[in-house]
Short mmCIF file of C-alpha atoms in Angstrom, two decimals:
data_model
loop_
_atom_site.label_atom_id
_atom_site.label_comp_id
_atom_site.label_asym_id
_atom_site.label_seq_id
_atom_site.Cartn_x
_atom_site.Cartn_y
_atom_site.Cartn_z
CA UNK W 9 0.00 0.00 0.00
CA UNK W 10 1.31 3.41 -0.77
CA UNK W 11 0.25 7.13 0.30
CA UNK W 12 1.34 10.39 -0.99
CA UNK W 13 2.45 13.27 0.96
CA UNK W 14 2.36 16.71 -0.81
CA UNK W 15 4.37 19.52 0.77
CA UNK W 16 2.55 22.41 0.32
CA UNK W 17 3.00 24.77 3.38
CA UNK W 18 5.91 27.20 1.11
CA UNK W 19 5.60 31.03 0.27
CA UNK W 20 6.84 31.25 -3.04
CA UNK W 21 8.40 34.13 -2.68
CA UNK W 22 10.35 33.82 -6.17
CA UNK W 23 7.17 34.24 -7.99
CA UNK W 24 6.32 37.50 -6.38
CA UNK W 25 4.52 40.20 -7.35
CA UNK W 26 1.72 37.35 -8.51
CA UNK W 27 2.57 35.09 -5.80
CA UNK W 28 1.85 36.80 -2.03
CA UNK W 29 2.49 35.00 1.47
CA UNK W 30 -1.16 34.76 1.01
CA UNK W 31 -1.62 33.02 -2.06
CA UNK W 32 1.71 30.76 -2.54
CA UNK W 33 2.54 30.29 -6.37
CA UNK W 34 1.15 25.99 -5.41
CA UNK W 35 -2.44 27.64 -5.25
CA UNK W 36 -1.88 29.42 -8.85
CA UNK W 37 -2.47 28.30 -12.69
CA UNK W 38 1.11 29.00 -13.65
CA UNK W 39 1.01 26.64 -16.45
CA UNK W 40 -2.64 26.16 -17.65
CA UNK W 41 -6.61 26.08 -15.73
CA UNK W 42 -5.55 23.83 -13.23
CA UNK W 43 -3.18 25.48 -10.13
CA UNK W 44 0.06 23.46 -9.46
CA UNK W 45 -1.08 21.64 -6.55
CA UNK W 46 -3.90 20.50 -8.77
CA UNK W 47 -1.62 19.21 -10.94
CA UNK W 48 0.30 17.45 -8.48
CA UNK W 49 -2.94 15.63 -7.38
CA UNK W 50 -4.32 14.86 -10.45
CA UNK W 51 -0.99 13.38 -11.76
CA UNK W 52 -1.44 10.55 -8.91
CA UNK W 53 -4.90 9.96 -8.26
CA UNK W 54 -5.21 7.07 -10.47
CA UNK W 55 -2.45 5.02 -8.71
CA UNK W 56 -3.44 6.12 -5.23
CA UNK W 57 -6.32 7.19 -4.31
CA UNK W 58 -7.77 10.41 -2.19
CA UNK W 59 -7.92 8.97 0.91
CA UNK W 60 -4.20 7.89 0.93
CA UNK W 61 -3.19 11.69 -0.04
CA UNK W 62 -2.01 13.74 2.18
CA UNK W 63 -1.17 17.41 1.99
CA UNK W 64 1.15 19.19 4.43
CA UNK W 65 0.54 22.77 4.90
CA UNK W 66 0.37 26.03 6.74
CA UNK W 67 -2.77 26.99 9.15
CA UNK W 68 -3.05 30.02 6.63
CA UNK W 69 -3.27 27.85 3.39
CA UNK W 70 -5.81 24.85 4.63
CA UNK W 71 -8.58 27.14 3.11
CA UNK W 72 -7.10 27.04 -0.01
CA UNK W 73 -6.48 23.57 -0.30
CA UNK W 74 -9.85 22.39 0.93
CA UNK W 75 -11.39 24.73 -2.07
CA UNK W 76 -9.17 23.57 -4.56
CA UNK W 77 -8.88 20.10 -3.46
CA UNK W 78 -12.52 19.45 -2.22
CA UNK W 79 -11.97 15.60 -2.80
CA UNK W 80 -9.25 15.26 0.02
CA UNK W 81 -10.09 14.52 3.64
CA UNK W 82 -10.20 16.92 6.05
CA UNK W 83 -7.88 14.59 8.20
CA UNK W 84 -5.56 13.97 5.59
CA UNK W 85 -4.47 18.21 5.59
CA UNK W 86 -1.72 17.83 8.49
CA UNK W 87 -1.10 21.28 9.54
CA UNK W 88 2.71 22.81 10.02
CA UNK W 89 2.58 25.51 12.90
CA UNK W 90 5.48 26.87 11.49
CA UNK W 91 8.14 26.23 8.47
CA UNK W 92 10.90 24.47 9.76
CA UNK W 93 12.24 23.08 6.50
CA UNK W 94 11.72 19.87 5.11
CA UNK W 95 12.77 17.05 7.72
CA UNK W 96 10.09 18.37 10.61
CA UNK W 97 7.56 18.52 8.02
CA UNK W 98 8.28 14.97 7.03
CA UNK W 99 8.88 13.12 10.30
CA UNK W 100 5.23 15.26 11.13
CA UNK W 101 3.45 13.88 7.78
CA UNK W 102 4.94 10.35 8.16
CA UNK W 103 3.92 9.76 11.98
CA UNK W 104 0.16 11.39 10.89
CA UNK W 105 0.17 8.74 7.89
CA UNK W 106 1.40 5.73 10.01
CA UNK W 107 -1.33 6.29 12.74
CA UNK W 108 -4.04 5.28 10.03
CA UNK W 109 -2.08 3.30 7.80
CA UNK W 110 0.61 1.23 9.71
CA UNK W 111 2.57 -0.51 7.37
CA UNK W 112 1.92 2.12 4.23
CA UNK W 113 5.13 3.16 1.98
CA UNK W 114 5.48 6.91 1.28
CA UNK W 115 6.17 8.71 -2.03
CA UNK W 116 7.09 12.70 -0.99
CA UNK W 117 6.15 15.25 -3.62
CA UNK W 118 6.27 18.97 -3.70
CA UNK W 119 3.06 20.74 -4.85
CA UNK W 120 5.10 22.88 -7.28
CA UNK W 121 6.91 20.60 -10.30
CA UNK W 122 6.05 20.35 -13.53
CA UNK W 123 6.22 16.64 -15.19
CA UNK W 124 5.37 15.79 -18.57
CA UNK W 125 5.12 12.78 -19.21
CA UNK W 126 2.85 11.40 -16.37
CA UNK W 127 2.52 7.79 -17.49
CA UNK W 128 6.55 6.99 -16.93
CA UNK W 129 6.24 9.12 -13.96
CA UNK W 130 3.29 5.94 -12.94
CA UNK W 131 5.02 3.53 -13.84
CA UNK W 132 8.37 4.47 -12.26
CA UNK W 133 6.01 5.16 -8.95
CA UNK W 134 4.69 1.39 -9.10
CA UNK W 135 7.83 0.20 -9.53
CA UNK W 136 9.93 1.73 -6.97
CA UNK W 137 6.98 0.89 -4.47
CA UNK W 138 7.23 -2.96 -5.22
CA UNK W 139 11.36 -2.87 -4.71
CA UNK W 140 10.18 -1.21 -1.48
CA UNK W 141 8.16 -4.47 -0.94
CA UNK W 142 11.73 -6.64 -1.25
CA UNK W 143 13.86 -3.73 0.22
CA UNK W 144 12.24 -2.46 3.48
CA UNK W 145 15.13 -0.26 4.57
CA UNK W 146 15.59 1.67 0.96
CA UNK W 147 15.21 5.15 0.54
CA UNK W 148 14.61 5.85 -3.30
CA UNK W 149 14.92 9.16 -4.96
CA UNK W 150 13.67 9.87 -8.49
CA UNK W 151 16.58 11.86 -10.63
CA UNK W 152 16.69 13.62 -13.51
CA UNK W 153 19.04 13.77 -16.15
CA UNK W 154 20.21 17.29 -16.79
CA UNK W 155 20.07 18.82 -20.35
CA UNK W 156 21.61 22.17 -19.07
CA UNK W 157 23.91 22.99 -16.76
CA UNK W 158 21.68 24.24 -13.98
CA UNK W 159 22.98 26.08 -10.96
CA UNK W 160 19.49 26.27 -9.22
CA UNK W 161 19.39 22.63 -8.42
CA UNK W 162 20.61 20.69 -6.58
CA UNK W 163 22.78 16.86 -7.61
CA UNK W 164 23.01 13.38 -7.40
CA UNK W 165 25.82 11.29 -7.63
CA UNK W 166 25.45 7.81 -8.36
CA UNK W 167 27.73 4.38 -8.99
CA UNK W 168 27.70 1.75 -11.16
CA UNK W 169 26.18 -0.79 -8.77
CA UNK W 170 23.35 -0.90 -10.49
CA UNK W 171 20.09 -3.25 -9.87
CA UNK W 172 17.26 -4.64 -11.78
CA UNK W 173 13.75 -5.01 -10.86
CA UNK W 174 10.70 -5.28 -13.67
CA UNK W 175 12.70 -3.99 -15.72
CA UNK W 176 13.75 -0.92 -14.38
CA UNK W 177 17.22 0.12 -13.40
CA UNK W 178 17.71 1.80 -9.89
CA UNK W 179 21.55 3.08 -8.26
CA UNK W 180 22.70 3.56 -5.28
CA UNK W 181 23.21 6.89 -4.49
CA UNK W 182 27.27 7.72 -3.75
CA UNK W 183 26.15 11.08 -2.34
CA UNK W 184 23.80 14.45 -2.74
CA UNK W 185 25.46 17.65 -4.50
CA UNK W 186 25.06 21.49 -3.29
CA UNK W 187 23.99 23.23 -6.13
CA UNK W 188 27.40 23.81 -7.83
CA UNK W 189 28.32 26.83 -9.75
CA UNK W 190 28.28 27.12 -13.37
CA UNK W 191 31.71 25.80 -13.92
CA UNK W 192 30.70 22.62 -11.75
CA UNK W 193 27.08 22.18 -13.60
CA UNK W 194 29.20 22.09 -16.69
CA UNK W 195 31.07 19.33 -15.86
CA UNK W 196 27.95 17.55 -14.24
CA UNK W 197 26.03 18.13 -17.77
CA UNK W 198 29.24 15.81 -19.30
CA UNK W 199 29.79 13.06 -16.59
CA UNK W 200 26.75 10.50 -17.04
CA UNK W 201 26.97 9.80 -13.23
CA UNK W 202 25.11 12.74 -12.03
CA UNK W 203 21.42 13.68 -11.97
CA UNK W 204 19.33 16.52 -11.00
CA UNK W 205 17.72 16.00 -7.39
CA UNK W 206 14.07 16.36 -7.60
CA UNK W 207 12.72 16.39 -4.49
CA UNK W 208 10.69 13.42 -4.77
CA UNK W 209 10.91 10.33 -2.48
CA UNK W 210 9.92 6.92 -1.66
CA UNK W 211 10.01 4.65 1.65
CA UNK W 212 8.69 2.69 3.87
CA UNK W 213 6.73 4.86 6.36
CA UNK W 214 7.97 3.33 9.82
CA UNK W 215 11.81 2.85 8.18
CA UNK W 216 11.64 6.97 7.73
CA UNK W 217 10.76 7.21 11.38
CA UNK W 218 13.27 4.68 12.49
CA UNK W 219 15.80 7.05 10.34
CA UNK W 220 14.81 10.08 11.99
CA UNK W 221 15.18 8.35 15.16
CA UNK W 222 18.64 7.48 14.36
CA UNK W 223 19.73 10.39 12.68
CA UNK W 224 17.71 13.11 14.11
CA UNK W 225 16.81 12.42 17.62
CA UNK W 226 15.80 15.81 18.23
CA UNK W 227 12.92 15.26 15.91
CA UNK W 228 11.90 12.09 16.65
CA UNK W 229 11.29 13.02 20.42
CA UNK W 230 9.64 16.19 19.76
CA UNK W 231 7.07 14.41 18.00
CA UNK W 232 6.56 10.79 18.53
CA UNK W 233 3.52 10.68 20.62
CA UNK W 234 2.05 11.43 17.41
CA UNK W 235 1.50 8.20 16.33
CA UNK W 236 -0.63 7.11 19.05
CA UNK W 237 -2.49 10.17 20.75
CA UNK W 238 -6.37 10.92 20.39
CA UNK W 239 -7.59 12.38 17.86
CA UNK W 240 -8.82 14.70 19.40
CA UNK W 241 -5.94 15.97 20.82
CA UNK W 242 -3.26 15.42 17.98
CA UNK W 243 -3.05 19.31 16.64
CA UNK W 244 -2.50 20.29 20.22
CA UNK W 245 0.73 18.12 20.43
CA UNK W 246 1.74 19.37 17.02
CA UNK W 247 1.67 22.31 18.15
CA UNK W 248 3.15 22.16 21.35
CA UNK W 249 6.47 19.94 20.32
CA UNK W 250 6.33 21.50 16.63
CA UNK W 251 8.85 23.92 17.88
CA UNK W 252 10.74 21.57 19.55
CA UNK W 253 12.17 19.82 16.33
CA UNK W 254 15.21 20.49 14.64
CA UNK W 255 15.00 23.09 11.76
CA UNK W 256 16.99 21.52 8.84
CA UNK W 257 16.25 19.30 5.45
CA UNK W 258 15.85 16.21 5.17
CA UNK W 259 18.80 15.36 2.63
CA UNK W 260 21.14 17.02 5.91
CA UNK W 261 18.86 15.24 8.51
CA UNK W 262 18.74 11.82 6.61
CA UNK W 263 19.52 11.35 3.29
CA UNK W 264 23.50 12.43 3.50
CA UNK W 265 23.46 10.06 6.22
CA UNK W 266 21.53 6.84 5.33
CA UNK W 267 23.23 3.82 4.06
CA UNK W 268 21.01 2.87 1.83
CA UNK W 269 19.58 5.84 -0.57
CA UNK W 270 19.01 4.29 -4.59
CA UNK W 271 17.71 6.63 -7.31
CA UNK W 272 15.67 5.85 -10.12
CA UNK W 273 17.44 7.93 -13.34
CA UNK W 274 13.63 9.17 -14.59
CA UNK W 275 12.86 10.71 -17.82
CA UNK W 276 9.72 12.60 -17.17
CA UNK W 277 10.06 15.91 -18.46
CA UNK W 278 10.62 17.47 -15.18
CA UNK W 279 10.81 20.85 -14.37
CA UNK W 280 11.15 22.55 -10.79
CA UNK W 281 8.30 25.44 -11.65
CA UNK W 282 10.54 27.66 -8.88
CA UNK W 283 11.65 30.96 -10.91
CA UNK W 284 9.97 32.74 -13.50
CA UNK W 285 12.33 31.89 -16.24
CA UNK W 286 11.06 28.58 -15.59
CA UNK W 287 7.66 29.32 -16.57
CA UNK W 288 8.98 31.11 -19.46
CA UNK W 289 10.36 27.96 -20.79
CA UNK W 290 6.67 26.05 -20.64
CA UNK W 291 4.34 29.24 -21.51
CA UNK W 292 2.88 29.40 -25.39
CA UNK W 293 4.56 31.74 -27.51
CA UNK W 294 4.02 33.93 -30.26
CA UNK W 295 6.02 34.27 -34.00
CA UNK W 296 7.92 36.82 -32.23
CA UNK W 297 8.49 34.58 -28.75
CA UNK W 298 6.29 36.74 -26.68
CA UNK W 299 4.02 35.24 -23.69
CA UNK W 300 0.90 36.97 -24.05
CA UNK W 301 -2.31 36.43 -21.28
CA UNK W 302 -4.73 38.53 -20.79
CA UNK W 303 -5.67 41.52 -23.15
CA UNK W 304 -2.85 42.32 -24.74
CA UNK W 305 -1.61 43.62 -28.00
CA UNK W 306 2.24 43.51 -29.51
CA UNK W 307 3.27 45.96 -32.33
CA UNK W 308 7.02 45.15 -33.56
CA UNK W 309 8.10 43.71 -30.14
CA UNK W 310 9.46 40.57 -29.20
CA UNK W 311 10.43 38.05 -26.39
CA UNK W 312 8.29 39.78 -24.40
CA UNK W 313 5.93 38.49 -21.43
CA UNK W 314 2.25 39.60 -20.22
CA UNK W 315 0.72 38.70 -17.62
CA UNK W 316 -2.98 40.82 -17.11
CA UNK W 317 -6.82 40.02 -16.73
CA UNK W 318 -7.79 43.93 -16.67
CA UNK W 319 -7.19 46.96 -18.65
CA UNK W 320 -5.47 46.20 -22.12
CA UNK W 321 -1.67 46.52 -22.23
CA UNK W 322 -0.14 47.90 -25.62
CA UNK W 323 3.70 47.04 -26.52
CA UNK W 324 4.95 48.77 -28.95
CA UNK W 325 8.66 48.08 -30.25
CA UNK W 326 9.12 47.09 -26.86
CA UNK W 327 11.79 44.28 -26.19
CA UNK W 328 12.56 41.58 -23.19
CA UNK W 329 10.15 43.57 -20.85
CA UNK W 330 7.60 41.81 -18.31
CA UNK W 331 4.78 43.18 -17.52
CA UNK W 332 2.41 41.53 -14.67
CA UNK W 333 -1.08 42.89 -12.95
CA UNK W 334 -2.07 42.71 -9.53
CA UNK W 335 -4.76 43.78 -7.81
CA UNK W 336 -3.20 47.49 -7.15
CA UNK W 337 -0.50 47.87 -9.65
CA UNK W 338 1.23 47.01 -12.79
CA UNK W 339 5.01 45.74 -12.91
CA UNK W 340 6.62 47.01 -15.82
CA UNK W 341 10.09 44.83 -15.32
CA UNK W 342 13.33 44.33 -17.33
CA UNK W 343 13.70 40.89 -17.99
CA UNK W 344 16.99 40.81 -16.58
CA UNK W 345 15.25 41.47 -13.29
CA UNK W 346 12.91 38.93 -13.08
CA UNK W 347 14.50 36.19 -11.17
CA UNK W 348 15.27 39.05 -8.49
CA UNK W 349 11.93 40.44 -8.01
CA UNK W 350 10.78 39.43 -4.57
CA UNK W 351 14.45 41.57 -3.59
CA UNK W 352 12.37 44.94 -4.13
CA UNK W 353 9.76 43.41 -2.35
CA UNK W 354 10.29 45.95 0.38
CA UNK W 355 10.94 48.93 -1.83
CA UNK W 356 7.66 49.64 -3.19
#
């Protein structure tokens, strides 16, 4: 049996002015109708099913999810009283999940990635899960092969020891990368040994707790008594001890630790939706490579992108300029500025 965890409790500040502390870029349509934690959901409902989802959030946020996901349980949104990065919210989710489904395996998935093909991304799902069934002390990782040399992302470094199960090939893992700079992605893009780290992970619930127990103790004792209190009572503890666990990642907490981390090389046409040029590389396009939404007209401009729903914009022989609206204002924004936008945040 396998259940889904969805981290969804960030800010997205990277996608600000259209993404606020009150509406997180996982709650918008960034690439199409649906919003990104949408996405997420729909891209595994048919291999597990609602009530084995689970969506890890902020206090501030459960409104959102419950009117954008109104299929999930109201027990399955597990509640973060504060961010404290991404090995608290874990150990929190997997503890909730193992009180109603003991002996359940875990696949962890941000709210905010973009994957193409969705069937591979199924059947590379199913797969890892029944290794889990023959390997109860693996942690798998899904990893990408990079076709640019990224510095926003972060590695994976694998060996030949490779092994075969229904056909599909899994590594172990010789150890995570820091994101490198762009002399070190280079030589990444060229050695056929690395892979992008995605985020995205599989395990057995109770061998994640018996990890964090190991390797964060902190953790583990801040938040144990999870597993078996009342329901009644189980957001009190979380958020009494919530502050009592240790604020760090999981890949520091665990997974640089662990001695048995695989990854599953995974050709999905993945994309970390984190910084606008991002979107830019998935958004339709005119003749003249211009994003256009909303009412807006281009007159001898190019490789330009706008982003309205109110009065018309008019470009005219305007060039690499972004435009978004908000409620209160229009951005007009050089598109060499883009990726640093939420660092004028507090300017204006």
């Amino acid at each position: 049996m396998i259940c889904a965890l969805i981290m969804a409790g960030g800010k997205g500040t990277r996608f600000w002015p259209l993404s606020t502390e009150e509406k997180p870029k996982q709650f918008l349509s960034l690439l199409g109708e649906d919003t990104m934690i949408q996405m997420t959901v729909n891209r595994i409902k048919s291999i597990i099913p609602m009530e084995r989802i689970f969506v890890c959030t902020a206090a501030i946020y459960v409104g959102l999810v419950k009117e954008q996901l109104p299929e999930l349980l109201e027990k399955n949104i597990i509640i973060e009283p504060e961010g404290r990065n991404t090995a608290p919210c874990i150990a929190l989710s997997a503890f909730v999940i193992k009180r109603y489904y003991n002996d359940a395996n875990m696949i962890v998935l941000p709210s905010d990635h973009l994957i193409n093909d969705e069937d591979e991304f199924r059947n590379i799902v199913n797969r890892a899960n029944n290794f889990l069934e023959n390997n109860e002390e693996a942690i798998i990782t899904l990893g990408m092969k990079p076709d640019r040399p990224e510095t926003g992302y972060g590695y994976i470094k694998y060996s030949n020891n490779i092994e075969s199960n229904h056909k599909f090939n899994i590594f172990k893992v010789d150890r995570f990368v820091e994101k490198p700079n762009e002399e070190n992605a280079k030589k990444y893009l060229e050695d056929d040994s690395y892979l992008w780290n995605g985020g995205m992970f599989l395990w057995k619930v109770s061998n994640i707790i018996n990890e964090i127990k190991k390797y964060s103790p902190q953790t583990y004792e801040a938040l144990h008594e999870i597993e078996f209190a009342q329901e009644e009572l189980l957001q009190k503890i979380i958020n009494d001890n919530y502050n009592k666990t240790e604020v760090i990642s999981i890949d520091y907490a665990i997974l640089e630790k662990s001695k048995n981390i695989y990854v599953v090389p995974s050709n999905i046409g993945w994309d970390d939706i984190g910084t606008w040029k991002s979107v830019e590389r998935y958004k339709e396009k005119d003749i003249d490579n211009n994003i256009l939404e909303g009412n807006t007209t281009v007159i001898e401009s190019k490789s330009n992108i706008s982003i309205n729903t109110g009065k018309k914009i008019v470009m005219i022989g305007i060039e690499d300029v972004m435009t978004l609206e908000t409620e209160d204002s229009i951005y007009i924004i050089n598109k060499d500025y883009m990726e640093n936008l939420r660092d004028y945040k507090n300017v204006i």
